Structure formats: structure tokens, C-alpha cells
Short mmCIF file of N, CA and C in Angstrom, two decimals:
data_model
loop_
_atom_site.label_atom_id
_atom_site.label_comp_id
_atom_site.label_asym_id
_atom_site.label_seq_id
_atom_site.Cartn_x
_atom_site.Cartn_y
_atom_site.Cartn_z
N MET Q 1 71.26 33.89 -21.66
CA MET Q 1 69.93 33.56 -21.26
C MET Q 1 69.66 34.30 -19.95
N SER Q 2 68.52 34.94 -19.91
CA SER Q 2 68.18 35.72 -18.72
C SER Q 2 67.46 34.84 -17.71
N ILE Q 3 67.30 35.37 -16.52
CA ILE Q 3 66.63 34.64 -15.45
C ILE Q 3 65.17 34.40 -15.81
N VAL Q 4 64.52 35.37 -16.46
CA VAL Q 4 63.11 35.25 -16.83
C VAL Q 4 62.92 34.12 -17.82
N SER Q 5 63.77 34.03 -18.83
CA SER Q 5 63.60 32.96 -19.82
C SER Q 5 63.91 31.61 -19.21
N GLY Q 6 64.82 31.54 -18.23
CA GLY Q 6 65.10 30.28 -17.52
C GLY Q 6 63.91 29.83 -16.70
N ALA Q 7 63.22 30.79 -16.08
CA ALA Q 7 62.03 30.46 -15.29
C ALA Q 7 60.92 29.97 -16.19
N ARG Q 8 60.81 30.61 -17.38
CA ARG Q 8 59.79 30.17 -18.33
C ARG Q 8 60.08 28.75 -18.80
N ALA Q 9 61.30 28.44 -19.03
CA ALA Q 9 61.67 27.09 -19.46
C ALA Q 9 61.35 26.08 -18.37
N GLY Q 10 61.59 26.45 -17.11
CA GLY Q 10 61.29 25.56 -15.98
C GLY Q 10 59.79 25.33 -15.85
N ILE Q 11 59.02 26.40 -16.03
CA ILE Q 11 57.56 26.29 -15.95
C ILE Q 11 57.05 25.43 -17.10
N ALA Q 12 57.60 25.62 -18.27
CA ALA Q 12 57.19 24.83 -19.43
C ALA Q 12 57.52 23.35 -19.21
N ALA Q 13 58.68 23.07 -18.63
CA ALA Q 13 59.07 21.68 -18.37
C ALA Q 13 58.14 21.05 -17.32
N ALA Q 14 57.78 21.82 -16.29
CA ALA Q 14 56.87 21.32 -15.26
C ALA Q 14 55.49 21.06 -15.84
N ALA Q 15 55.03 21.95 -16.71
CA ALA Q 15 53.72 21.78 -17.34
C ALA Q 15 53.72 20.53 -18.22
N PHE Q 16 54.82 20.32 -18.96
CA PHE Q 16 54.92 19.15 -19.81
C PHE Q 16 54.91 17.87 -18.97
N ALA Q 17 55.63 17.87 -17.85
CA ALA Q 17 55.67 16.70 -16.96
C ALA Q 17 54.28 16.42 -16.38
N ALA Q 18 53.56 17.47 -16.01
CA ALA Q 18 52.21 17.29 -15.48
C ALA Q 18 51.28 16.73 -16.55
N LEU Q 19 51.41 17.21 -17.78
CA LEU Q 19 50.59 16.72 -18.88
C LEU Q 19 50.85 15.24 -19.14
N VAL Q 20 52.10 14.83 -19.12
CA VAL Q 20 52.45 13.43 -19.33
C VAL Q 20 51.89 12.58 -18.18
N ALA Q 21 51.98 13.07 -16.95
CA ALA Q 21 51.47 12.32 -15.80
C ALA Q 21 49.95 12.17 -15.88
N LEU Q 22 49.24 13.21 -16.26
CA LEU Q 22 47.79 13.15 -16.37
C LEU Q 22 47.34 12.25 -17.52
N ALA Q 23 48.12 12.17 -18.56
CA ALA Q 23 47.77 11.32 -19.69
C ALA Q 23 47.76 9.86 -19.27
N GLY Q 24 48.58 9.49 -18.30
CA GLY Q 24 48.64 8.13 -17.81
C GLY Q 24 47.50 7.80 -16.85
N CYS Q 25 46.68 8.76 -16.48
CA CYS Q 25 45.60 8.54 -15.52
C CYS Q 25 44.29 8.19 -16.20
N GLY Q 26 44.33 7.74 -17.39
CA GLY Q 26 43.10 7.40 -18.10
C GLY Q 26 42.42 6.20 -17.46
N GLY Q 27 41.26 5.82 -17.95
CA GLY Q 27 40.50 4.71 -17.40
C GLY Q 27 41.18 3.39 -17.67
N SER Q 28 40.80 2.39 -16.89
CA SER Q 28 41.33 1.06 -17.10
C SER Q 28 40.29 0.22 -17.85
N ALA Q 29 40.69 -0.96 -18.24
CA ALA Q 29 39.81 -1.81 -19.04
C ALA Q 29 38.56 -2.23 -18.28
N ASN Q 30 38.63 -2.31 -16.94
CA ASN Q 30 37.46 -2.78 -16.20
C ASN Q 30 36.57 -1.66 -15.67
N ASP Q 31 36.78 -0.43 -16.11
CA ASP Q 31 35.91 0.68 -15.70
C ASP Q 31 34.47 0.47 -16.16
N ALA Q 32 34.29 -0.24 -17.28
CA ALA Q 32 32.95 -0.43 -17.83
C ALA Q 32 32.17 -1.51 -17.08
N LEU Q 33 32.84 -2.31 -16.25
CA LEU Q 33 32.13 -3.34 -15.49
C LEU Q 33 31.22 -2.69 -14.46
N PRO Q 34 30.09 -3.33 -14.15
CA PRO Q 34 29.13 -2.71 -13.22
C PRO Q 34 29.65 -2.69 -11.78
N LEU Q 35 29.18 -1.71 -11.03
CA LEU Q 35 29.41 -1.68 -9.59
C LEU Q 35 28.28 -2.48 -8.96
N ILE Q 36 28.61 -3.54 -8.24
CA ILE Q 36 27.61 -4.44 -7.67
C ILE Q 36 27.44 -4.12 -6.19
N ARG Q 37 26.23 -3.75 -5.80
CA ARG Q 37 25.93 -3.45 -4.40
C ARG Q 37 24.79 -4.34 -3.94
N ALA Q 38 24.95 -4.94 -2.78
CA ALA Q 38 23.87 -5.75 -2.20
C ALA Q 38 23.00 -4.85 -1.33
N ASN Q 39 21.72 -5.19 -1.25
CA ASN Q 39 20.77 -4.47 -0.40
C ASN Q 39 20.56 -5.33 0.86
N VAL Q 40 20.93 -4.81 2.03
CA VAL Q 40 20.84 -5.55 3.28
C VAL Q 40 19.63 -5.06 4.06
N LYS Q 41 18.68 -5.98 4.35
CA LYS Q 41 17.50 -5.66 5.17
C LYS Q 41 17.62 -6.42 6.48
N VAL Q 42 17.21 -5.76 7.57
CA VAL Q 42 17.27 -6.39 8.89
C VAL Q 42 15.97 -6.13 9.62
N LYS Q 43 15.43 -7.19 10.24
CA LYS Q 43 14.25 -7.08 11.12
C LYS Q 43 14.62 -7.82 12.40
N THR Q 44 14.64 -7.08 13.52
CA THR Q 44 15.01 -7.67 14.80
C THR Q 44 14.12 -7.14 15.91
N VAL Q 45 14.10 -7.86 17.02
CA VAL Q 45 13.28 -7.47 18.16
C VAL Q 45 13.93 -6.28 18.86
N SER Q 46 13.09 -5.32 19.26
CA SER Q 46 13.57 -4.15 20.00
C SER Q 46 13.97 -4.55 21.41
N MET Q 47 15.01 -3.93 21.92
CA MET Q 47 15.44 -4.17 23.29
C MET Q 47 15.09 -2.95 24.12
N GLY Q 48 14.06 -3.07 24.94
CA GLY Q 48 13.66 -1.96 25.80
C GLY Q 48 13.11 -0.77 25.03
N GLY Q 49 12.50 -1.02 23.87
CA GLY Q 49 11.93 0.06 23.08
C GLY Q 49 12.95 0.86 22.28
N VAL Q 50 14.20 0.37 22.21
CA VAL Q 50 15.26 1.07 21.48
C VAL Q 50 15.67 0.24 20.27
N CYS Q 51 15.89 0.92 19.16
CA CYS Q 51 16.34 0.26 17.93
C CYS Q 51 17.75 0.75 17.60
N ASP Q 52 18.75 -0.07 17.89
CA ASP Q 52 20.15 0.30 17.64
C ASP Q 52 20.57 -0.10 16.23
N THR Q 53 21.57 0.60 15.71
CA THR Q 53 22.15 0.26 14.41
C THR Q 53 22.73 -1.15 14.48
N VAL Q 54 22.54 -1.93 13.42
CA VAL Q 54 23.06 -3.30 13.36
C VAL Q 54 24.25 -3.33 12.40
N PRO Q 55 25.44 -3.73 12.90
CA PRO Q 55 26.61 -3.85 12.02
C PRO Q 55 26.61 -5.21 11.32
N VAL Q 56 26.51 -5.22 10.01
CA VAL Q 56 26.52 -6.47 9.23
C VAL Q 56 27.92 -6.64 8.65
N ARG Q 57 28.59 -7.72 9.06
CA ARG Q 57 29.95 -8.00 8.57
C ARG Q 57 29.85 -8.76 7.25
N ILE Q 58 30.64 -8.32 6.28
CA ILE Q 58 30.63 -8.92 4.94
C ILE Q 58 32.05 -9.38 4.64
N THR Q 59 32.22 -10.69 4.42
CA THR Q 59 33.54 -11.28 4.24
C THR Q 59 33.59 -12.04 2.92
N PRO Q 60 34.61 -11.79 2.08
CA PRO Q 60 34.72 -12.55 0.83
C PRO Q 60 35.13 -14.00 1.12
N LYS Q 61 34.48 -14.95 0.45
CA LYS Q 61 34.81 -16.37 0.61
C LYS Q 61 35.49 -16.92 -0.64
N GLU Q 62 34.94 -16.59 -1.82
CA GLU Q 62 35.52 -17.07 -3.08
C GLU Q 62 35.18 -16.06 -4.18
N LEU Q 63 36.13 -15.19 -4.49
CA LEU Q 63 35.89 -14.18 -5.52
C LEU Q 63 36.17 -14.79 -6.88
N ARG Q 64 35.33 -14.43 -7.87
CA ARG Q 64 35.46 -14.98 -9.23
C ARG Q 64 35.26 -13.88 -10.25
N GLY Q 65 35.97 -14.00 -11.35
CA GLY Q 65 35.77 -13.09 -12.46
C GLY Q 65 36.42 -11.74 -12.24
N GLU Q 66 36.16 -10.85 -13.17
CA GLU Q 66 36.72 -9.50 -13.11
C GLU Q 66 35.75 -8.56 -12.41
N ALA Q 67 36.33 -7.60 -11.72
CA ALA Q 67 35.52 -6.62 -11.00
C ALA Q 67 35.90 -5.22 -11.43
N ASN Q 68 34.96 -4.31 -11.28
CA ASN Q 68 35.24 -2.89 -11.49
C ASN Q 68 36.35 -2.49 -10.54
N LYS Q 69 37.19 -1.55 -10.97
CA LYS Q 69 38.34 -1.18 -10.13
C LYS Q 69 37.93 -0.57 -8.79
N TYR Q 70 36.68 -0.14 -8.65
CA TYR Q 70 36.21 0.44 -7.39
C TYR Q 70 35.54 -0.60 -6.49
N ALA Q 71 35.45 -1.85 -6.93
CA ALA Q 71 34.80 -2.90 -6.14
C ALA Q 71 35.72 -3.34 -4.99
N ASN Q 72 35.11 -3.63 -3.86
CA ASN Q 72 35.85 -4.09 -2.68
C ASN Q 72 36.06 -5.59 -2.74
N ASN Q 73 37.22 -6.03 -2.27
CA ASN Q 73 37.51 -7.46 -2.23
C ASN Q 73 38.03 -7.89 -0.86
N ARG Q 74 37.78 -7.06 0.16
CA ARG Q 74 38.20 -7.35 1.53
C ARG Q 74 37.00 -7.30 2.48
N MET Q 75 37.19 -7.83 3.69
CA MET Q 75 36.14 -7.80 4.70
C MET Q 75 35.77 -6.36 5.00
N MET Q 76 34.46 -6.13 5.20
CA MET Q 76 33.97 -4.78 5.52
C MET Q 76 32.74 -4.92 6.40
N VAL Q 77 32.29 -3.80 6.94
CA VAL Q 77 31.08 -3.77 7.77
C VAL Q 77 30.14 -2.72 7.20
N THR Q 78 28.89 -3.11 7.01
CA THR Q 78 27.84 -2.17 6.59
C THR Q 78 26.95 -1.91 7.80
N GLU Q 79 26.86 -0.66 8.20
CA GLU Q 79 26.01 -0.28 9.32
C GLU Q 79 24.57 -0.12 8.81
N VAL Q 80 23.63 -0.86 9.40
CA VAL Q 80 22.23 -0.78 9.00
C VAL Q 80 21.48 0.02 10.06
N PRO Q 81 21.08 1.27 9.73
CA PRO Q 81 20.32 2.07 10.69
C PRO Q 81 18.91 1.49 10.85
N MET Q 82 18.46 1.41 12.10
CA MET Q 82 17.18 0.79 12.40
C MET Q 82 16.15 1.85 12.78
N THR Q 83 14.89 1.58 12.42
CA THR Q 83 13.78 2.47 12.78
C THR Q 83 12.77 1.67 13.60
N GLY Q 84 11.95 2.36 14.34
CA GLY Q 84 10.91 1.69 15.11
C GLY Q 84 11.09 1.98 16.58
N PRO Q 85 10.56 1.19 17.43
CA PRO Q 85 9.95 -0.10 17.15
C PRO Q 85 8.51 0.03 16.68
N THR Q 86 8.09 -0.96 15.91
CA THR Q 86 6.70 -1.05 15.47
C THR Q 86 6.12 -2.31 16.07
N ASP Q 87 4.82 -2.31 16.31
CA ASP Q 87 4.14 -3.46 16.88
C ASP Q 87 3.77 -4.41 15.74
N GLU Q 88 4.42 -5.57 15.72
CA GLU Q 88 4.13 -6.57 14.70
C GLU Q 88 3.70 -7.85 15.41
N ASN Q 89 2.42 -8.13 15.39
CA ASN Q 89 1.84 -9.31 16.05
C ASN Q 89 2.18 -9.33 17.54
N GLY Q 90 2.16 -8.17 18.16
CA GLY Q 90 2.41 -8.07 19.59
C GLY Q 90 3.87 -7.97 19.99
N ALA Q 91 4.79 -8.00 19.03
CA ALA Q 91 6.22 -7.91 19.33
C ALA Q 91 6.75 -6.57 18.84
N PRO Q 92 7.57 -5.89 19.65
CA PRO Q 92 8.17 -4.63 19.22
C PRO Q 92 9.35 -4.92 18.28
N MET Q 93 9.20 -4.61 17.00
CA MET Q 93 10.21 -4.94 15.99
C MET Q 93 10.88 -3.69 15.44
N CYS Q 94 12.19 -3.82 15.17
CA CYS Q 94 12.98 -2.77 14.54
C CYS Q 94 13.26 -3.20 13.10
N ASN Q 95 13.20 -2.25 12.18
CA ASN Q 95 13.43 -2.53 10.76
C ASN Q 95 14.50 -1.60 10.22
N GLY Q 96 15.33 -2.13 9.33
CA GLY Q 96 16.37 -1.31 8.72
C GLY Q 96 16.75 -1.82 7.35
N ASN Q 97 17.39 -0.94 6.59
CA ASN Q 97 17.77 -1.24 5.22
C ASN Q 97 19.00 -0.42 4.88
N ALA Q 98 19.99 -1.02 4.22
CA ALA Q 98 21.19 -0.29 3.80
C ALA Q 98 21.79 -0.96 2.58
N GLU Q 99 22.51 -0.18 1.82
CA GLU Q 99 23.20 -0.69 0.63
C GLU Q 99 24.68 -0.84 0.96
N THR Q 100 25.29 -1.92 0.49
CA THR Q 100 26.71 -2.14 0.74
C THR Q 100 27.56 -1.25 -0.15
N LEU Q 101 28.83 -1.18 0.16
CA LEU Q 101 29.80 -0.59 -0.77
C LEU Q 101 29.88 -1.55 -1.96
N PRO Q 102 30.44 -1.11 -3.09
CA PRO Q 102 30.54 -2.02 -4.24
C PRO Q 102 31.33 -3.29 -3.89
N LEU Q 103 30.81 -4.44 -4.32
CA LEU Q 103 31.42 -5.74 -4.04
C LEU Q 103 31.96 -6.36 -5.32
N ALA Q 104 33.09 -7.05 -5.19
CA ALA Q 104 33.62 -7.83 -6.30
C ALA Q 104 32.73 -9.06 -6.48
N PRO Q 105 32.56 -9.57 -7.70
CA PRO Q 105 31.71 -10.74 -7.89
C PRO Q 105 32.30 -11.98 -7.23
N GLY Q 106 31.42 -12.82 -6.70
CA GLY Q 106 31.85 -14.06 -6.04
C GLY Q 106 31.00 -14.34 -4.82
N VAL Q 107 31.43 -15.31 -4.03
CA VAL Q 107 30.69 -15.72 -2.84
C VAL Q 107 31.16 -14.89 -1.64
N TRP Q 108 30.19 -14.29 -0.96
CA TRP Q 108 30.44 -13.47 0.23
C TRP Q 108 29.64 -14.02 1.39
N GLU Q 109 30.20 -13.92 2.60
CA GLU Q 109 29.47 -14.30 3.80
C GLU Q 109 28.96 -13.03 4.47
N PHE Q 110 27.68 -13.04 4.83
CA PHE Q 110 27.04 -11.93 5.54
C PHE Q 110 26.73 -12.42 6.95
N SER Q 111 27.04 -11.61 7.95
CA SER Q 111 26.84 -11.99 9.34
C SER Q 111 26.24 -10.82 10.10
N ALA Q 112 25.09 -11.07 10.79
CA ALA Q 112 24.39 -10.00 11.50
C ALA Q 112 24.10 -10.42 12.94
N PRO Q 113 24.54 -9.62 13.93
CA PRO Q 113 24.22 -9.92 15.32
C PRO Q 113 22.83 -9.38 15.67
N LEU Q 114 21.85 -10.27 15.77
CA LEU Q 114 20.49 -9.87 16.11
C LEU Q 114 20.21 -10.24 17.57
N ARG Q 115 19.05 -9.87 18.09
CA ARG Q 115 18.74 -10.08 19.52
C ARG Q 115 18.80 -11.55 19.93
N SER Q 116 18.34 -12.46 19.06
CA SER Q 116 18.29 -13.87 19.44
C SER Q 116 19.55 -14.64 19.04
N GLY Q 117 20.54 -13.98 18.48
CA GLY Q 117 21.79 -14.64 18.10
C GLY Q 117 22.38 -14.04 16.84
N THR Q 118 23.54 -14.55 16.46
CA THR Q 118 24.20 -14.08 15.24
C THR Q 118 23.78 -14.98 14.08
N TYR Q 119 23.30 -14.37 13.02
CA TYR Q 119 22.84 -15.10 11.85
C TYR Q 119 23.82 -14.89 10.71
N LYS Q 120 24.11 -15.99 9.97
CA LYS Q 120 25.07 -15.94 8.87
C LYS Q 120 24.48 -16.61 7.64
N CYS Q 121 24.97 -16.17 6.49
CA CYS Q 121 24.62 -16.85 5.25
C CYS Q 121 25.68 -16.49 4.22
N GLU Q 122 25.73 -17.28 3.16
CA GLU Q 122 26.62 -16.99 2.04
C GLU Q 122 25.76 -16.70 0.83
N ARG Q 123 26.18 -15.72 0.04
CA ARG Q 123 25.47 -15.31 -1.17
C ARG Q 123 26.46 -15.22 -2.32
N ASP Q 124 26.06 -15.72 -3.48
CA ASP Q 124 26.85 -15.55 -4.70
C ASP Q 124 26.45 -14.20 -5.29
N ILE Q 125 27.33 -13.23 -5.18
CA ILE Q 125 27.05 -11.87 -5.63
C ILE Q 125 27.49 -11.72 -7.09
N GLN Q 126 26.51 -11.51 -7.96
CA GLN Q 126 26.75 -11.29 -9.38
C GLN Q 126 25.89 -10.12 -9.82
N ALA Q 127 26.30 -9.43 -10.89
CA ALA Q 127 25.56 -8.25 -11.35
C ALA Q 127 24.11 -8.60 -11.70
N ASP Q 128 23.88 -9.78 -12.24
CA ASP Q 128 22.52 -10.15 -12.65
C ASP Q 128 21.88 -11.15 -11.67
N GLY Q 129 22.43 -11.26 -10.45
CA GLY Q 129 21.92 -12.22 -9.48
C GLY Q 129 21.05 -11.59 -8.41
N ASP Q 130 20.74 -12.39 -7.40
CA ASP Q 130 19.92 -11.95 -6.27
C ASP Q 130 20.80 -11.13 -5.34
N LEU Q 131 20.51 -9.85 -5.21
CA LEU Q 131 21.33 -8.95 -4.40
C LEU Q 131 20.64 -8.55 -3.10
N LEU Q 132 19.53 -9.22 -2.74
CA LEU Q 132 18.84 -8.92 -1.49
C LEU Q 132 19.32 -9.87 -0.41
N VAL Q 133 19.81 -9.31 0.69
CA VAL Q 133 20.22 -10.07 1.86
C VAL Q 133 19.26 -9.65 2.97
N ASP Q 134 18.36 -10.56 3.37
CA ASP Q 134 17.24 -10.22 4.25
C ASP Q 134 17.31 -11.02 5.55
N PHE Q 135 17.82 -10.40 6.63
CA PHE Q 135 17.91 -11.05 7.93
C PHE Q 135 16.64 -10.78 8.72
N VAL Q 136 16.03 -11.84 9.28
CA VAL Q 136 14.86 -11.70 10.14
C VAL Q 136 15.17 -12.46 11.43
N ASP Q 137 15.09 -11.76 12.55
CA ASP Q 137 15.38 -12.36 13.85
C ASP Q 137 14.51 -13.60 14.06
N GLY Q 138 15.15 -14.73 14.38
CA GLY Q 138 14.43 -15.97 14.61
C GLY Q 138 14.41 -16.92 13.43
N TYR Q 139 14.85 -16.47 12.25
CA TYR Q 139 14.87 -17.31 11.06
C TYR Q 139 16.31 -17.44 10.57
N ASP Q 140 16.78 -18.68 10.40
CA ASP Q 140 18.15 -18.92 9.93
C ASP Q 140 18.33 -18.40 8.52
N GLY Q 141 19.57 -18.04 8.20
CA GLY Q 141 19.91 -17.59 6.86
C GLY Q 141 19.57 -16.13 6.63
N CYS Q 142 19.56 -15.76 5.37
CA CYS Q 142 19.29 -14.36 5.02
C CYS Q 142 18.35 -14.25 3.83
N SER Q 143 17.32 -15.11 3.84
CA SER Q 143 16.33 -15.07 2.77
C SER Q 143 14.98 -14.59 3.27
N GLY Q 144 14.95 -13.95 4.43
CA GLY Q 144 13.70 -13.43 4.96
C GLY Q 144 12.88 -14.52 5.61
N VAL Q 145 11.61 -14.24 5.80
CA VAL Q 145 10.69 -15.21 6.41
C VAL Q 145 10.34 -16.25 5.35
N PRO Q 146 10.53 -17.54 5.67
CA PRO Q 146 10.19 -18.55 4.67
C PRO Q 146 8.69 -18.57 4.42
N PRO Q 147 8.29 -18.92 3.21
CA PRO Q 147 6.85 -18.97 2.91
C PRO Q 147 6.18 -20.06 3.74
N GLU Q 148 4.93 -19.83 4.08
CA GLU Q 148 4.18 -20.82 4.85
C GLU Q 148 3.89 -22.01 3.95
N PRO Q 149 4.04 -23.24 4.50
CA PRO Q 149 3.75 -24.41 3.66
C PRO Q 149 2.27 -24.49 3.34
N VAL Q 150 1.98 -24.92 2.14
CA VAL Q 150 0.60 -25.08 1.70
C VAL Q 150 0.09 -26.41 2.23
N GLU Q 151 -1.03 -26.38 2.94
CA GLU Q 151 -1.59 -27.62 3.46
C GLU Q 151 -2.30 -28.36 2.34
N GLU Q 152 -1.99 -29.65 2.25
CA GLU Q 152 -2.63 -30.47 1.23
C GLU Q 152 -3.87 -31.11 1.83
N MET Q 153 -4.88 -31.29 1.00
CA MET Q 153 -6.11 -31.94 1.44
C MET Q 153 -5.81 -33.43 1.62
N PRO Q 154 -6.27 -34.03 2.73
CA PRO Q 154 -6.02 -35.46 2.91
C PRO Q 154 -6.76 -36.26 1.84
N VAL Q 155 -6.13 -37.30 1.39
CA VAL Q 155 -6.73 -38.17 0.38
C VAL Q 155 -7.58 -39.20 1.09
N MET Q 156 -8.84 -39.31 0.68
CA MET Q 156 -9.75 -40.29 1.28
C MET Q 156 -9.45 -41.66 0.68
N GLU Q 157 -9.15 -42.60 1.56
CA GLU Q 157 -8.86 -43.95 1.08
C GLU Q 157 -10.15 -44.77 1.12
N GLU Q 158 -10.31 -45.62 0.14
CA GLU Q 158 -11.50 -46.48 0.11
C GLU Q 158 -11.22 -47.71 0.96
N SER Q 159 -12.19 -48.08 1.72
CA SER Q 159 -12.05 -49.24 2.58
C SER Q 159 -12.29 -50.51 1.77
N ALA Q 160 -11.50 -51.52 2.01
CA ALA Q 160 -11.66 -52.79 1.30
C ALA Q 160 -12.79 -53.61 1.90
N GLU Q 161 -13.25 -53.29 3.13
CA GLU Q 161 -14.27 -54.08 3.80
C GLU Q 161 -15.67 -53.58 3.54
N GLY Q 162 -15.88 -52.57 2.88
CA GLY Q 162 -17.22 -52.04 2.64
C GLY Q 162 -17.73 -51.35 3.88
N GLY Q 163 -18.26 -50.19 3.74
CA GLY Q 163 -18.70 -49.42 4.89
C GLY Q 163 -20.13 -49.01 4.72
N ASP Q 164 -20.56 -48.06 5.49
CA ASP Q 164 -21.93 -47.57 5.43
C ASP Q 164 -22.23 -47.01 4.06
N GLY Q 165 -23.41 -47.28 3.58
CA GLY Q 165 -23.86 -46.70 2.33
C GLY Q 165 -23.36 -47.43 1.10
N GLU Q 166 -22.64 -48.53 1.29
CA GLU Q 166 -22.13 -49.25 0.13
C GLU Q 166 -23.04 -50.45 -0.15
N GLU Q 167 -23.12 -50.84 -1.38
CA GLU Q 167 -23.89 -52.02 -1.77
C GLU Q 167 -23.16 -53.26 -1.26
N PRO Q 168 -23.88 -54.24 -0.78
CA PRO Q 168 -23.22 -55.47 -0.34
C PRO Q 168 -22.66 -56.21 -1.55
N ALA Q 169 -21.62 -56.94 -1.32
CA ALA Q 169 -21.02 -57.73 -2.40
C ALA Q 169 -21.98 -58.86 -2.76
N GLU Q 170 -21.82 -59.44 -3.95
CA GLU Q 170 -22.71 -60.50 -4.40
C GLU Q 170 -22.67 -61.67 -3.44
N GLY Q 171 -23.81 -62.18 -3.14
CA GLY Q 171 -23.89 -63.34 -2.26
C GLY Q 171 -23.97 -62.97 -0.80
N GLU Q 172 -23.87 -61.73 -0.44
CA GLU Q 172 -23.95 -61.33 0.96
C GLU Q 172 -25.31 -60.71 1.22
N ALA Q 173 -25.75 -60.89 2.43
CA ALA Q 173 -27.02 -60.27 2.83
C ALA Q 173 -26.75 -58.85 3.25
N PRO Q 174 -27.74 -57.96 3.00
CA PRO Q 174 -27.55 -56.59 3.44
C PRO Q 174 -27.45 -56.52 4.96
N ALA Q 175 -26.66 -55.61 5.44
CA ALA Q 175 -26.49 -55.44 6.89
C ALA Q 175 -27.76 -54.87 7.47
N GLN Q 176 -28.18 -55.42 8.62
CA GLN Q 176 -29.38 -54.92 9.29
C GLN Q 176 -28.99 -54.31 10.62
N GLU Q 177 -29.72 -53.33 10.99
CA GLU Q 177 -29.42 -52.64 12.24
C GLU Q 177 -30.32 -53.09 13.32
#
């Protein structure tokens, strides 16, 4: 056997080993599962006319079910770039929006340090669930500005004693002024 044929045999063996290794790199059973990303919105008061990036910490609390192999299952931080400030009802406000890295399904805690304090909430992250996390400075939680309550019309109660414009009861004389 010559040196050339020995080298060819070595190359052939290396190629075969590489082929076997690549064959094992196929997809896994959970590749077909969706990649779940939450959309994080932040509205906070500007400090001195400057809108700084807001780091939103995302921590798993209770993961459930199967996740795509690319989904994260550990604490992470999503940086939300802010724009503005814009004048909103006389207040200089900064606004930002960012998408998280893929999240494993389950309950996650979102925490955002805003100008008036740190706001936290927990969200059940599911592929078909509510994926909007909306922090607004001054409002607890992460569901945005709560809707304004609808004012109900007061109910007029009838007086048992009879008032102006009512007929007198039987046997009573009409009221005179």
C-alpha cells in the first residue's frame, strides 16, 4: 500500500465520520413548537429632557409544558430603547417598545425601573395568550392605563312623604302657600 492510498483511506474515514456526526444533528421533536416572544411597552416620565433605555428584567416563576428548543428558561433582561420626550398633558414622557427573546411557556415576572419606582407584574406566557406587557409610570402592574370608570346616573328615589307637584293623599287638604 502506498502513501497516497493510505492518505485517501484516511480522508475517506474522516469524511465518513463527519457524515455520521452531521446525521445526528437533525431536528428535535419540539422544533415545531412556536417561539413565544412578549412585546414590552414602556411609558415613563423624562428626566431632564432625556429618555434613557429601560432595562426590563424577566424572571421565570413557574414554567409549564413543552417549549421550543430555542426558548429561554432563565432570567434575562430586555433593553427597551426610549424615544422622546413628547408632551403628554403637560408632562414630558418617554415611550419605548421591544420584543423579548423567545420565552418558554409559563408564568414570568416582568420588572421595570421607572422614574416613580420599580413596577412588577406576573404574566402567563402562552403562544395563544396575551403577550403585551405594558408598563406606564404611575400605574401598578403591566396592563397599561386602566380604563376610566363609567359614571352611572344617580337613581331618583321617590319620597314617601309626598313633595311638590304631587296629588294629596285621600282625606288630606291640598297644601297652600
